[in-house]
Amino acid sequence: AIATGGPGVPRRTAPGYEADTAAVTGFVQQGSEAVLEVGTSQQAYAESASAVGVAFLVAGAWTSEEVLFESAKEGQVYMASTYASEWPTAVRLRIDGNDGYGFKFIRMSFGGLTRSVLESPNGEPYGNNQFWLDGNQEAHTTQVFPVPSTGRIVGRSSNNAMRWLLFLLLLLLVAGIAAYFMRDHIQKYIAVLRHQAGGQPGVFQQPPTSSQQSFLAPVSGLQSQQFVG
């Protein structure tokens, strides 16, 4: 990050480490909590000794600003959250200081889905662009980003769907194991059913009752007379 503590000479703070993004984004919001993730880029001077605040636009009103971080290291991911009744429609970042901050992505999670607000491999070099905040130089002090109502869903989006898939696979596994250990009983049961089905006469194989015989006797006699002569 570009600092103005010296006579116009930029200084560079100690570089941080690339965060384990999968572990960070594994943080799942509960209920109606919206979670914001901001990834610091690895551009020159991207780290910052200045604090950055964040606010969410929910149902047409901005939430109170909260601190995203007090200082940022290169490559690290920072998170903030707020409770919301619906998807936030915009997010606002504001730097409180003169040590510029560079970022490479912004992601918003809500209701089990994660949407990409701003995405890039490594942001852009310092300047008047959407990947930088600064309090006294070329970059803006405040940046407002709309949250897409649809758009690209980041790969780890739906944890609920994954849980249901794992549950169904586990259920199939348990059923298969149970069938394997009970195969002898199942085979015996099937054999008994086949024996019962083959040993008992069917509906049309059963002999007629006495009432059916008395009804059929005149008919059979009539058929016999038709063939005589």
C-alpha atoms as an extended CHARMM CRD file, in Angstrom:
* protein
*
       229  EXT
         1         1  ALA       CA              0.0000000000        0.0000000000        0.0000000000  PROA      1               0.0000000000
         2         2  ILE       CA              1.2120000000        3.5280000000       -0.7170000000  PROA      2               0.0000000000
         3         3  ALA       CA              1.7500000000        5.4410000000        2.5020000000  PROA      3               0.0000000000
         4         4  THR       CA              2.2800000000        9.1720000000        2.8340000000  PROA      4               0.0000000000
         5         5  GLY       CA              4.2310000000        9.1450000000        6.0670000000  PROA      5               0.0000000000
         6         6  GLY       CA              7.4590000000       10.1040000000        4.2600000000  PROA      6               0.0000000000
         7         7  PRO       CA              8.2840000000       12.9260000000        1.8560000000  PROA      7               0.0000000000
         8         8  GLY       CA              6.4120000000       11.4800000000       -1.0870000000  PROA      8               0.0000000000
         9         9  VAL       CA              8.3540000000        8.2040000000       -0.9110000000  PROA      9               0.0000000000
        10        10  PRO       CA              6.1360000000        5.1160000000       -0.8930000000  PROA      10              0.0000000000
        11        11  ARG       CA              6.9160000000        2.4890000000        1.6960000000  PROA      11              0.0000000000
        12        12  ARG       CA              5.9920000000       -1.1900000000        1.6670000000  PROA      12              0.0000000000
        13        13  THR       CA              4.7760000000       -3.0380000000        4.7370000000  PROA      13              0.0000000000
        14        14  ALA       CA              5.7360000000       -6.6380000000        5.4240000000  PROA      14              0.0000000000
        15        15  PRO       CA              3.9620000000       -8.9330000000        2.9730000000  PROA      15              0.0000000000
        16        16  GLY       CA              1.3740000000      -11.3110000000        4.3190000000  PROA      16              0.0000000000
        17        17  TYR       CA              0.5860000000      -14.8060000000        3.1110000000  PROA      17              0.0000000000
        18        18  GLU       CA             -1.9540000000      -16.0550000000        0.6140000000  PROA      18              0.0000000000
        19        19  ALA       CA             -4.9720000000      -17.0890000000        2.6420000000  PROA      19              0.0000000000
        20        20  ASP       CA             -6.5030000000      -20.5310000000        2.3930000000  PROA      20              0.0000000000
        21        21  THR       CA             -9.5530000000      -19.2050000000        0.5740000000  PROA      21              0.0000000000
        22        22  ALA       CA            -11.3900000000      -22.5280000000        0.7200000000  PROA      22              0.0000000000
        23        23  ALA       CA            -11.0500000000      -22.5850000000        4.4950000000  PROA      23              0.0000000000
        24        24  VAL       CA            -12.0570000000      -18.9600000000        4.8780000000  PROA      24              0.0000000000
        25        25  THR       CA            -15.0680000000      -19.2540000000        2.6350000000  PROA      25              0.0000000000
        26        26  GLY       CA            -16.0540000000      -22.4630000000        4.4010000000  PROA      26              0.0000000000
        27        27  PHE       CA            -17.5820000000      -20.1480000000        6.9920000000  PROA      27              0.0000000000
        28        28  VAL       CA            -21.2900000000      -20.6800000000        6.3760000000  PROA      28              0.0000000000
        29        29  GLN       CA            -23.8170000000      -18.0500000000        7.2990000000  PROA      29              0.0000000000
        30        30  GLN       CA            -26.6530000000      -19.0660000000        9.5720000000  PROA      30              0.0000000000
        31        31  GLY       CA            -30.2470000000      -17.9210000000        9.2000000000  PROA      31              0.0000000000
        32        32  SER       CA            -30.4140000000      -14.5260000000        7.5470000000  PROA      32              0.0000000000
        33        33  GLU       CA            -26.7630000000      -13.5700000000        7.9010000000  PROA      33              0.0000000000
        34        34  ALA       CA            -25.0950000000      -12.0860000000        4.8210000000  PROA      34              0.0000000000
        35        35  VAL       CA            -21.3430000000      -12.6210000000        4.6740000000  PROA      35              0.0000000000
        36        36  LEU       CA            -18.9100000000      -10.4650000000        2.7080000000  PROA      36              0.0000000000
        37        37  GLU       CA            -15.4380000000      -11.6530000000        1.6610000000  PROA      37              0.0000000000
        38        38  VAL       CA            -12.7840000000       -9.3050000000        0.3220000000  PROA      38              0.0000000000
        39        39  GLY       CA             -9.5350000000      -10.7510000000       -0.9810000000  PROA      39              0.0000000000
        40        40  THR       CA             -6.4250000000       -8.5940000000       -0.8400000000  PROA      40              0.0000000000
        41        41  SER       CA             -4.4800000000       -8.5780000000       -4.1030000000  PROA      41              0.0000000000
        42        42  GLN       CA             -0.7640000000       -9.1550000000       -4.4900000000  PROA      42              0.0000000000
        43        43  GLN       CA             -0.1680000000       -6.0430000000       -6.5060000000  PROA      43              0.0000000000
        44        44  ALA       CA              2.5630000000       -3.6760000000       -5.3710000000  PROA      44              0.0000000000
        45        45  TYR       CA              1.4720000000       -1.7360000000       -2.2480000000  PROA      45              0.0000000000
        46        46  ALA       CA             -1.8270000000       -3.6720000000       -1.9620000000  PROA      46              0.0000000000
        47        47  GLU       CA             -1.4380000000       -4.1800000000        1.7880000000  PROA      47              0.0000000000
        48        48  SER       CA             -2.6200000000       -1.3630000000        4.0230000000  PROA      48              0.0000000000
        49        49  ALA       CA             -2.0890000000        0.0390000000        7.4830000000  PROA      49              0.0000000000
        50        50  SER       CA             -5.4070000000        1.9190000000        7.2570000000  PROA      50              0.0000000000
        51        51  ALA       CA             -8.7470000000        0.5560000000        8.4170000000  PROA      51              0.0000000000
        52        52  VAL       CA            -11.5020000000       -0.2050000000        5.9160000000  PROA      52              0.0000000000
        53        53  GLY       CA            -15.2050000000       -0.1240000000        6.7920000000  PROA      53              0.0000000000
        54        54  VAL       CA            -18.1100000000       -1.8410000000        5.0620000000  PROA      54              0.0000000000
        55        55  ALA       CA            -21.8710000000       -1.2150000000        4.8500000000  PROA      55              0.0000000000
        56        56  PHE       CA            -24.6620000000       -3.1590000000        3.1130000000  PROA      56              0.0000000000
        57        57  LEU       CA            -27.6440000000       -1.8110000000        1.1920000000  PROA      57              0.0000000000
        58        58  VAL       CA            -30.6230000000       -3.8920000000        2.3460000000  PROA      58              0.0000000000
        59        59  ALA       CA            -34.2290000000       -3.1350000000        1.3470000000  PROA      59              0.0000000000
        60        60  GLY       CA            -33.2150000000        0.3280000000        0.1670000000  PROA      60              0.0000000000
        61        61  ALA       CA            -31.3890000000        1.3860000000        3.3500000000  PROA      61              0.0000000000
        62        62  TRP       CA            -27.7180000000        1.2770000000        4.2790000000  PROA      62              0.0000000000
        63        63  THR       CA            -26.7020000000       -0.6410000000        7.3830000000  PROA      63              0.0000000000
        64        64  SER       CA            -24.3940000000        0.9160000000        9.9420000000  PROA      64              0.0000000000
        65        65  GLU       CA            -20.7840000000        0.8020000000        8.8540000000  PROA      65              0.0000000000
        66        66  GLU       CA            -18.6370000000       -1.8440000000       10.5090000000  PROA      66              0.0000000000
        67        67  VAL       CA            -14.9170000000       -2.5050000000       10.3880000000  PROA      67              0.0000000000
        68        68  LEU       CA            -13.7660000000       -4.9690000000        7.7400000000  PROA      68              0.0000000000
        69        69  PHE       CA            -10.1940000000       -4.8170000000        9.0660000000  PROA      69              0.0000000000
        70        70  GLU       CA             -7.8680000000       -2.5060000000       10.9740000000  PROA      70              0.0000000000
        71        71  SER       CA             -4.9690000000       -3.3270000000        8.6570000000  PROA      71              0.0000000000
        72        72  ALA       CA             -4.5250000000       -5.7220000000        5.7500000000  PROA      72              0.0000000000
        73        73  LYS       CA             -1.7800000000       -8.0360000000        4.5720000000  PROA      73              0.0000000000
        74        74  GLU       CA             -1.0660000000       -8.9100000000        0.9580000000  PROA      74              0.0000000000
        75        75  GLY       CA             -2.9730000000      -11.9820000000       -0.2570000000  PROA      75              0.0000000000
        76        76  GLN       CA             -5.1950000000      -12.3410000000        2.7980000000  PROA      76              0.0000000000
        77        77  VAL       CA             -8.9990000000      -12.5690000000        2.8400000000  PROA      77              0.0000000000
        78        78  TYR       CA            -11.1350000000      -10.4900000000        5.2120000000  PROA      78              0.0000000000
        79        79  MET       CA            -14.7560000000      -11.0120000000        6.1550000000  PROA      79              0.0000000000
        80        80  ALA       CA            -17.6780000000       -9.0630000000        7.5690000000  PROA      80              0.0000000000
        81        81  SER       CA            -21.3220000000       -9.9960000000        8.0760000000  PROA      81              0.0000000000
        82        82  THR       CA            -24.7110000000       -8.4890000000        8.7620000000  PROA      82              0.0000000000
        83        83  TYR       CA            -28.1890000000       -9.8290000000        9.4040000000  PROA      83              0.0000000000
        84        84  ALA       CA            -30.5590000000       -9.1300000000        6.5390000000  PROA      84              0.0000000000
        85        85  SER       CA            -34.1270000000       -9.9390000000        5.5710000000  PROA      85              0.0000000000
        86        86  GLU       CA            -33.1230000000      -10.3740000000        1.9040000000  PROA      86              0.0000000000
        87        87  TRP       CA            -30.1350000000      -10.2850000000       -0.4240000000  PROA      87              0.0000000000
        88        88  PRO       CA            -28.2010000000       -6.9970000000       -0.0620000000  PROA      88              0.0000000000
        89        89  THR       CA            -28.3480000000       -5.0900000000       -3.3510000000  PROA      89              0.0000000000
        90        90  ALA       CA            -25.0570000000       -3.2280000000       -2.8850000000  PROA      90              0.0000000000
        91        91  VAL       CA            -21.9800000000       -3.1200000000       -0.6860000000  PROA      91              0.0000000000
        92        92  ARG       CA            -19.9110000000       -0.0410000000        0.1900000000  PROA      92              0.0000000000
        93        93  LEU       CA            -16.2220000000       -0.0380000000        1.1130000000  PROA      93              0.0000000000
        94        94  ARG       CA            -14.5780000000        3.0210000000        2.6600000000  PROA      94              0.0000000000
        95        95  ILE       CA            -10.9750000000        3.4960000000        3.7130000000  PROA      95              0.0000000000
        96        96  ASP       CA            -10.2580000000        5.4760000000        6.8670000000  PROA      96              0.0000000000
        97        97  GLY       CA             -6.7150000000        6.6480000000        6.2760000000  PROA      97              0.0000000000
        98        98  ASN       CA             -4.1460000000        7.4850000000        3.6260000000  PROA      98              0.0000000000
        99        99  ASP       CA             -2.5060000000        4.0740000000        3.1770000000  PROA      99              0.0000000000
       100       100  GLY       CA             -4.1300000000        2.7400000000        0.0130000000  PROA      100             0.0000000000
       101       101  TYR       CA             -5.6220000000       -0.7440000000       -0.1550000000  PROA      101             0.0000000000
       102       102  GLY       CA             -5.8000000000       -3.0380000000       -3.2020000000  PROA      102             0.0000000000
       103       103  PHE       CA             -8.1370000000       -6.0110000000       -3.5470000000  PROA      103             0.0000000000
       104       104  LYS       CA             -8.8000000000       -8.6800000000       -6.1660000000  PROA      104             0.0000000000
       105       105  PHE       CA            -12.2760000000      -10.0430000000       -5.4200000000  PROA      105             0.0000000000
       106       106  ILE       CA            -15.4510000000       -9.3220000000       -3.4810000000  PROA      106             0.0000000000
       107       107  ARG       CA            -17.9500000000      -12.1100000000       -2.7810000000  PROA      107             0.0000000000
       108       108  MET       CA            -21.2780000000      -12.0920000000       -1.0060000000  PROA      108             0.0000000000
       109       109  SER       CA            -22.9470000000      -15.1110000000        0.6320000000  PROA      109             0.0000000000
       110       110  PHE       CA            -26.5690000000      -15.2990000000        1.7130000000  PROA      110             0.0000000000
       111       111  GLY       CA            -29.1220000000      -18.1020000000        2.0500000000  PROA      111             0.0000000000
       112       112  GLY       CA            -26.6190000000      -20.8260000000        1.1490000000  PROA      112             0.0000000000
       113       113  LEU       CA            -25.4550000000      -19.1730000000       -2.0880000000  PROA      113             0.0000000000
       114       114  THR       CA            -22.3140000000      -17.1960000000       -2.8580000000  PROA      114             0.0000000000
       115       115  ARG       CA            -22.3070000000      -14.5730000000       -5.6160000000  PROA      115             0.0000000000
       116       116  SER       CA            -19.3500000000      -12.8550000000       -7.1930000000  PROA      116             0.0000000000
       117       117  VAL       CA            -19.5670000000       -9.0830000000       -6.7920000000  PROA      117             0.0000000000
       118       118  LEU       CA            -16.1000000000       -8.3590000000       -8.2150000000  PROA      118             0.0000000000
       119       119  GLU       CA            -13.7290000000      -10.9970000000       -9.5210000000  PROA      119             0.0000000000
       120       120  SER       CA            -10.2030000000      -11.0170000000      -10.9300000000  PROA      120             0.0000000000
       121       121  PRO       CA             -7.0700000000      -13.1600000000      -10.6400000000  PROA      121             0.0000000000
       122       122  ASN       CA             -5.0520000000      -10.3990000000       -8.9470000000  PROA      122             0.0000000000
       123       123  GLY       CA             -6.8230000000       -7.0520000000       -9.2310000000  PROA      123             0.0000000000
       124       124  GLU       CA             -5.0370000000       -4.2310000000      -11.0820000000  PROA      124             0.0000000000
       125       125  PRO       CA             -1.9980000000       -2.0160000000      -10.4470000000  PROA      125             0.0000000000
       126       126  TYR       CA             -2.5880000000        1.0450000000       -8.2890000000  PROA      126             0.0000000000
       127       127  GLY       CA             -4.7450000000        3.7090000000       -9.9060000000  PROA      127             0.0000000000
       128       128  ASN       CA             -8.2110000000        5.1560000000      -10.2750000000  PROA      128             0.0000000000
       129       129  ASN       CA             -9.9650000000        1.8120000000      -10.7670000000  PROA      129             0.0000000000
       130       130  GLN       CA            -12.4230000000       -0.4250000000       -8.9710000000  PROA      130             0.0000000000
       131       131  PHE       CA             -9.7340000000       -2.4990000000       -7.2380000000  PROA      131             0.0000000000
       132       132  TRP       CA             -8.2990000000        0.2410000000       -5.0230000000  PROA      132             0.0000000000
       133       133  LEU       CA             -9.1820000000        2.4820000000       -2.0780000000  PROA      133             0.0000000000
       134       134  ASP       CA             -7.0770000000        5.4180000000       -0.8980000000  PROA      134             0.0000000000
       135       135  GLY       CA             -7.6750000000        8.4400000000        1.2910000000  PROA      135             0.0000000000
       136       136  ASN       CA             -5.5580000000       11.0760000000       -0.3740000000  PROA      136             0.0000000000
       137       137  GLN       CA             -4.2910000000       10.0350000000       -3.8040000000  PROA      137             0.0000000000
       138       138  GLU       CA             -5.6010000000        8.7960000000       -7.1300000000  PROA      138             0.0000000000
       139       139  ALA       CA             -7.8480000000        5.9880000000       -5.9170000000  PROA      139             0.0000000000
       140       140  HSD       CA            -11.2890000000        6.6550000000       -4.4420000000  PROA      140             0.0000000000
       141       141  THR       CA            -11.8890000000        6.8580000000       -0.7120000000  PROA      141             0.0000000000
       142       142  THR       CA            -15.2220000000        5.0690000000       -1.1100000000  PROA      142             0.0000000000
       143       143  GLN       CA            -16.3360000000        2.4250000000       -3.6120000000  PROA      143             0.0000000000
       144       144  VAL       CA            -19.8940000000        1.1410000000       -4.0370000000  PROA      144             0.0000000000
       145       145  PHE       CA            -20.4770000000       -2.1960000000       -5.7680000000  PROA      145             0.0000000000
       146       146  PRO       CA            -23.8920000000       -3.5560000000       -6.8380000000  PROA      146             0.0000000000
       147       147  VAL       CA            -24.6050000000       -7.1370000000       -5.8330000000  PROA      147             0.0000000000
       148       148  PRO       CA            -25.8960000000       -9.1070000000       -8.8470000000  PROA      148             0.0000000000
       149       149  SER       CA            -29.3680000000      -10.5690000000       -8.4210000000  PROA      149             0.0000000000
       150       150  THR       CA            -28.2230000000      -13.6000000000      -10.4050000000  PROA      150             0.0000000000
       151       151  GLY       CA            -24.8950000000      -13.9740000000      -12.1470000000  PROA      151             0.0000000000
       152       152  ARG       CA            -22.0020000000      -16.3060000000      -11.6080000000  PROA      152             0.0000000000
       153       153  ILE       CA            -22.2620000000      -18.5120000000       -8.5890000000  PROA      153             0.0000000000
       154       154  VAL       CA            -18.9310000000      -19.2720000000       -6.9490000000  PROA      154             0.0000000000
       155       155  GLY       CA            -18.1740000000      -22.9740000000       -6.9210000000  PROA      155             0.0000000000
       156       156  ARG       CA            -18.8650000000      -23.7110000000       -3.2690000000  PROA      156             0.0000000000
       157       157  SER       CA            -22.2880000000      -22.1900000000       -3.4110000000  PROA      157             0.0000000000
       158       158  SER       CA            -24.8690000000      -24.5990000000       -2.1090000000  PROA      158             0.0000000000
       159       159  ASN       CA            -23.8340000000      -26.4960000000        0.9870000000  PROA      159             0.0000000000
       160       160  ASN       CA            -27.3830000000      -27.7580000000        1.5230000000  PROA      160             0.0000000000
       161       161  ALA       CA            -27.4160000000      -29.5580000000       -1.8280000000  PROA      161             0.0000000000
       162       162  MET       CA            -24.0830000000      -31.1850000000       -1.0050000000  PROA      162             0.0000000000
       163       163  ARG       CA            -25.3930000000      -32.3230000000        2.3640000000  PROA      163             0.0000000000
       164       164  TRP       CA            -28.4540000000      -33.9350000000        0.7490000000  PROA      164             0.0000000000
       165       165  LEU       CA            -26.2710000000      -35.6760000000       -1.8270000000  PROA      165             0.0000000000
       166       166  LEU       CA            -23.9910000000      -37.0780000000        0.8640000000  PROA      166             0.0000000000
       167       167  PHE       CA            -27.0310000000      -38.1800000000        2.8810000000  PROA      167             0.0000000000
       168       168  LEU       CA            -28.4900000000      -40.0730000000       -0.0900000000  PROA      168             0.0000000000
       169       169  LEU       CA            -25.1450000000      -41.7330000000       -0.8320000000  PROA      169             0.0000000000
       170       170  LEU       CA            -24.8370000000      -42.7760000000        2.8050000000  PROA      170             0.0000000000
       171       171  LEU       CA            -28.3770000000      -44.1390000000        2.7550000000  PROA      171             0.0000000000
       172       172  LEU       CA            -27.6290000000      -46.2150000000       -0.3530000000  PROA      172             0.0000000000
       173       173  LEU       CA            -24.4470000000      -47.5100000000        1.2590000000  PROA      173             0.0000000000
       174       174  VAL       CA            -26.2820000000      -48.5950000000        4.4070000000  PROA      174             0.0000000000
       175       175  ALA       CA            -28.9970000000      -50.2910000000        2.3360000000  PROA      175             0.0000000000
       176       176  GLY       CA            -26.3720000000      -52.1560000000        0.3070000000  PROA      176             0.0000000000
       177       177  ILE       CA            -24.5420000000      -53.3700000000        3.4200000000  PROA      177             0.0000000000
       178       178  ALA       CA            -27.8050000000      -54.5070000000        5.0190000000  PROA      178             0.0000000000
       179       179  ALA       CA            -28.8080000000      -56.3910000000        1.8560000000  PROA      179             0.0000000000
       180       180  TYR       CA            -25.4060000000      -58.1110000000        1.7430000000  PROA      180             0.0000000000
       181       181  PHE       CA            -25.6020000000      -59.4380000000        5.3070000000  PROA      181             0.0000000000
       182       182  MET       CA            -29.2670000000      -60.4420000000        4.9300000000  PROA      182             0.0000000000
       183       183  ARG       CA            -28.9000000000      -62.0430000000        1.4970000000  PROA      183             0.0000000000
       184       184  ASP       CA            -29.5590000000      -65.6090000000        2.8060000000  PROA      184             0.0000000000
       185       185  HSD       CA            -32.8040000000      -64.5670000000        4.4910000000  PROA      185             0.0000000000
       186       186  ILE       CA            -33.8690000000      -62.6080000000        1.4140000000  PROA      186             0.0000000000
       187       187  GLN       CA            -33.2030000000      -65.5780000000       -0.8880000000  PROA      187             0.0000000000
       188       188  LYS       CA            -35.1830000000      -67.9130000000        1.3790000000  PROA      188             0.0000000000
       189       189  TYR       CA            -38.0720000000      -65.4820000000        1.4930000000  PROA      189             0.0000000000
       190       190  ILE       CA            -38.1050000000      -65.1620000000       -2.3010000000  PROA      190             0.0000000000
       191       191  ALA       CA            -38.0200000000      -68.9650000000       -2.6300000000  PROA      191             0.0000000000
       192       192  VAL       CA            -41.0300000000      -69.3000000000       -0.2920000000  PROA      192             0.0000000000
       193       193  LEU       CA            -42.9520000000      -66.7130000000       -2.3090000000  PROA      193             0.0000000000
       194       194  ARG       CA            -42.1810000000      -68.5270000000       -5.5650000000  PROA      194             0.0000000000
       195       195  HSD       CA            -43.2480000000      -71.8560000000       -4.0610000000  PROA      195             0.0000000000
       196       196  GLN       CA            -46.5310000000      -70.4080000000       -2.8310000000  PROA      196             0.0000000000
       197       197  ALA       CA            -47.2170000000      -68.7580000000       -6.1500000000  PROA      197             0.0000000000
       198       198  GLY       CA            -46.4900000000      -71.9680000000       -8.1040000000  PROA      198             0.0000000000
       199       199  GLY       CA            -48.2060000000      -74.4470000000       -5.7560000000  PROA      199             0.0000000000
       200       200  GLN       CA            -51.6040000000      -72.7930000000       -5.4170000000  PROA      200             0.0000000000
       201       201  PRO       CA            -54.0640000000      -72.8550000000       -8.3330000000  PROA      201             0.0000000000
       202       202  GLY       CA            -54.7680000000      -69.5440000000       -9.9800000000  PROA      202             0.0000000000
       203       203  VAL       CA            -58.1600000000      -67.9190000000      -10.1790000000  PROA      203             0.0000000000
       204       204  PHE       CA            -59.0070000000      -69.6080000000      -13.4770000000  PROA      204             0.0000000000
       205       205  GLN       CA            -57.5220000000      -72.9450000000      -12.3510000000  PROA      205             0.0000000000
       206       206  GLN       CA            -59.7800000000      -73.3910000000       -9.2880000000  PROA      206             0.0000000000
       207       207  PRO       CA            -62.6410000000      -75.9560000000       -9.6970000000  PROA      207             0.0000000000
       208       208  PRO       CA            -66.1710000000      -74.4490000000       -9.9120000000  PROA      208             0.0000000000
       209       209  THR       CA            -68.3000000000      -74.3630000000       -6.8090000000  PROA      209             0.0000000000
       210       210  SER       CA            -71.6300000000      -76.2740000000       -6.5180000000  PROA      210             0.0000000000
       211       211  SER       CA            -73.6560000000      -73.1990000000       -7.4500000000  PROA      211             0.0000000000
       212       212  GLN       CA            -71.4240000000      -72.6280000000      -10.4740000000  PROA      212             0.0000000000
       213       213  GLN       CA            -71.8580000000      -76.2830000000      -11.5150000000  PROA      213             0.0000000000
       214       214  SER       CA            -75.7110000000      -76.0660000000      -11.3330000000  PROA      214             0.0000000000
       215       215  PHE       CA            -75.5960000000      -72.9180000000      -13.4580000000  PROA      215             0.0000000000
       216       216  LEU       CA            -73.2220000000      -74.3380000000      -16.0310000000  PROA      216             0.0000000000
       217       217  ALA       CA            -74.9940000000      -77.7530000000      -16.4180000000  PROA      217             0.0000000000
       218       218  PRO       CA            -77.8810000000      -76.5210000000      -18.7350000000  PROA      218             0.0000000000
       219       219  VAL       CA            -75.4000000000      -74.5390000000      -20.7570000000  PROA      219             0.0000000000
       220       220  SER       CA            -73.1380000000      -77.5300000000      -21.3230000000  PROA      220             0.0000000000
       221       221  GLY       CA            -76.1900000000      -79.6890000000      -22.2060000000  PROA      221             0.0000000000
       222       222  LEU       CA            -77.3110000000      -77.1170000000      -24.7540000000  PROA      222             0.0000000000
       223       223  GLN       CA            -73.8580000000      -77.0770000000      -26.2980000000  PROA      223             0.0000000000
       224       224  SER       CA            -73.9340000000      -80.9040000000      -26.5170000000  PROA      224             0.0000000000
       225       225  GLN       CA            -77.3180000000      -80.8500000000      -28.3460000000  PROA      225             0.0000000000
       226       226  GLN       CA            -75.9990000000      -78.3960000000      -30.8820000000  PROA      226             0.0000000000
       227       227  PHE       CA            -73.2740000000      -80.8170000000      -31.9220000000  PROA      227             0.0000000000
       228       228  VAL       CA            -75.6400000000      -83.8440000000      -32.0890000000  PROA      228             0.0000000000
       229       229  GLY       CA            -77.1330000000      -84.4580000000      -35.5140000000  PROA      229             0.0000000000
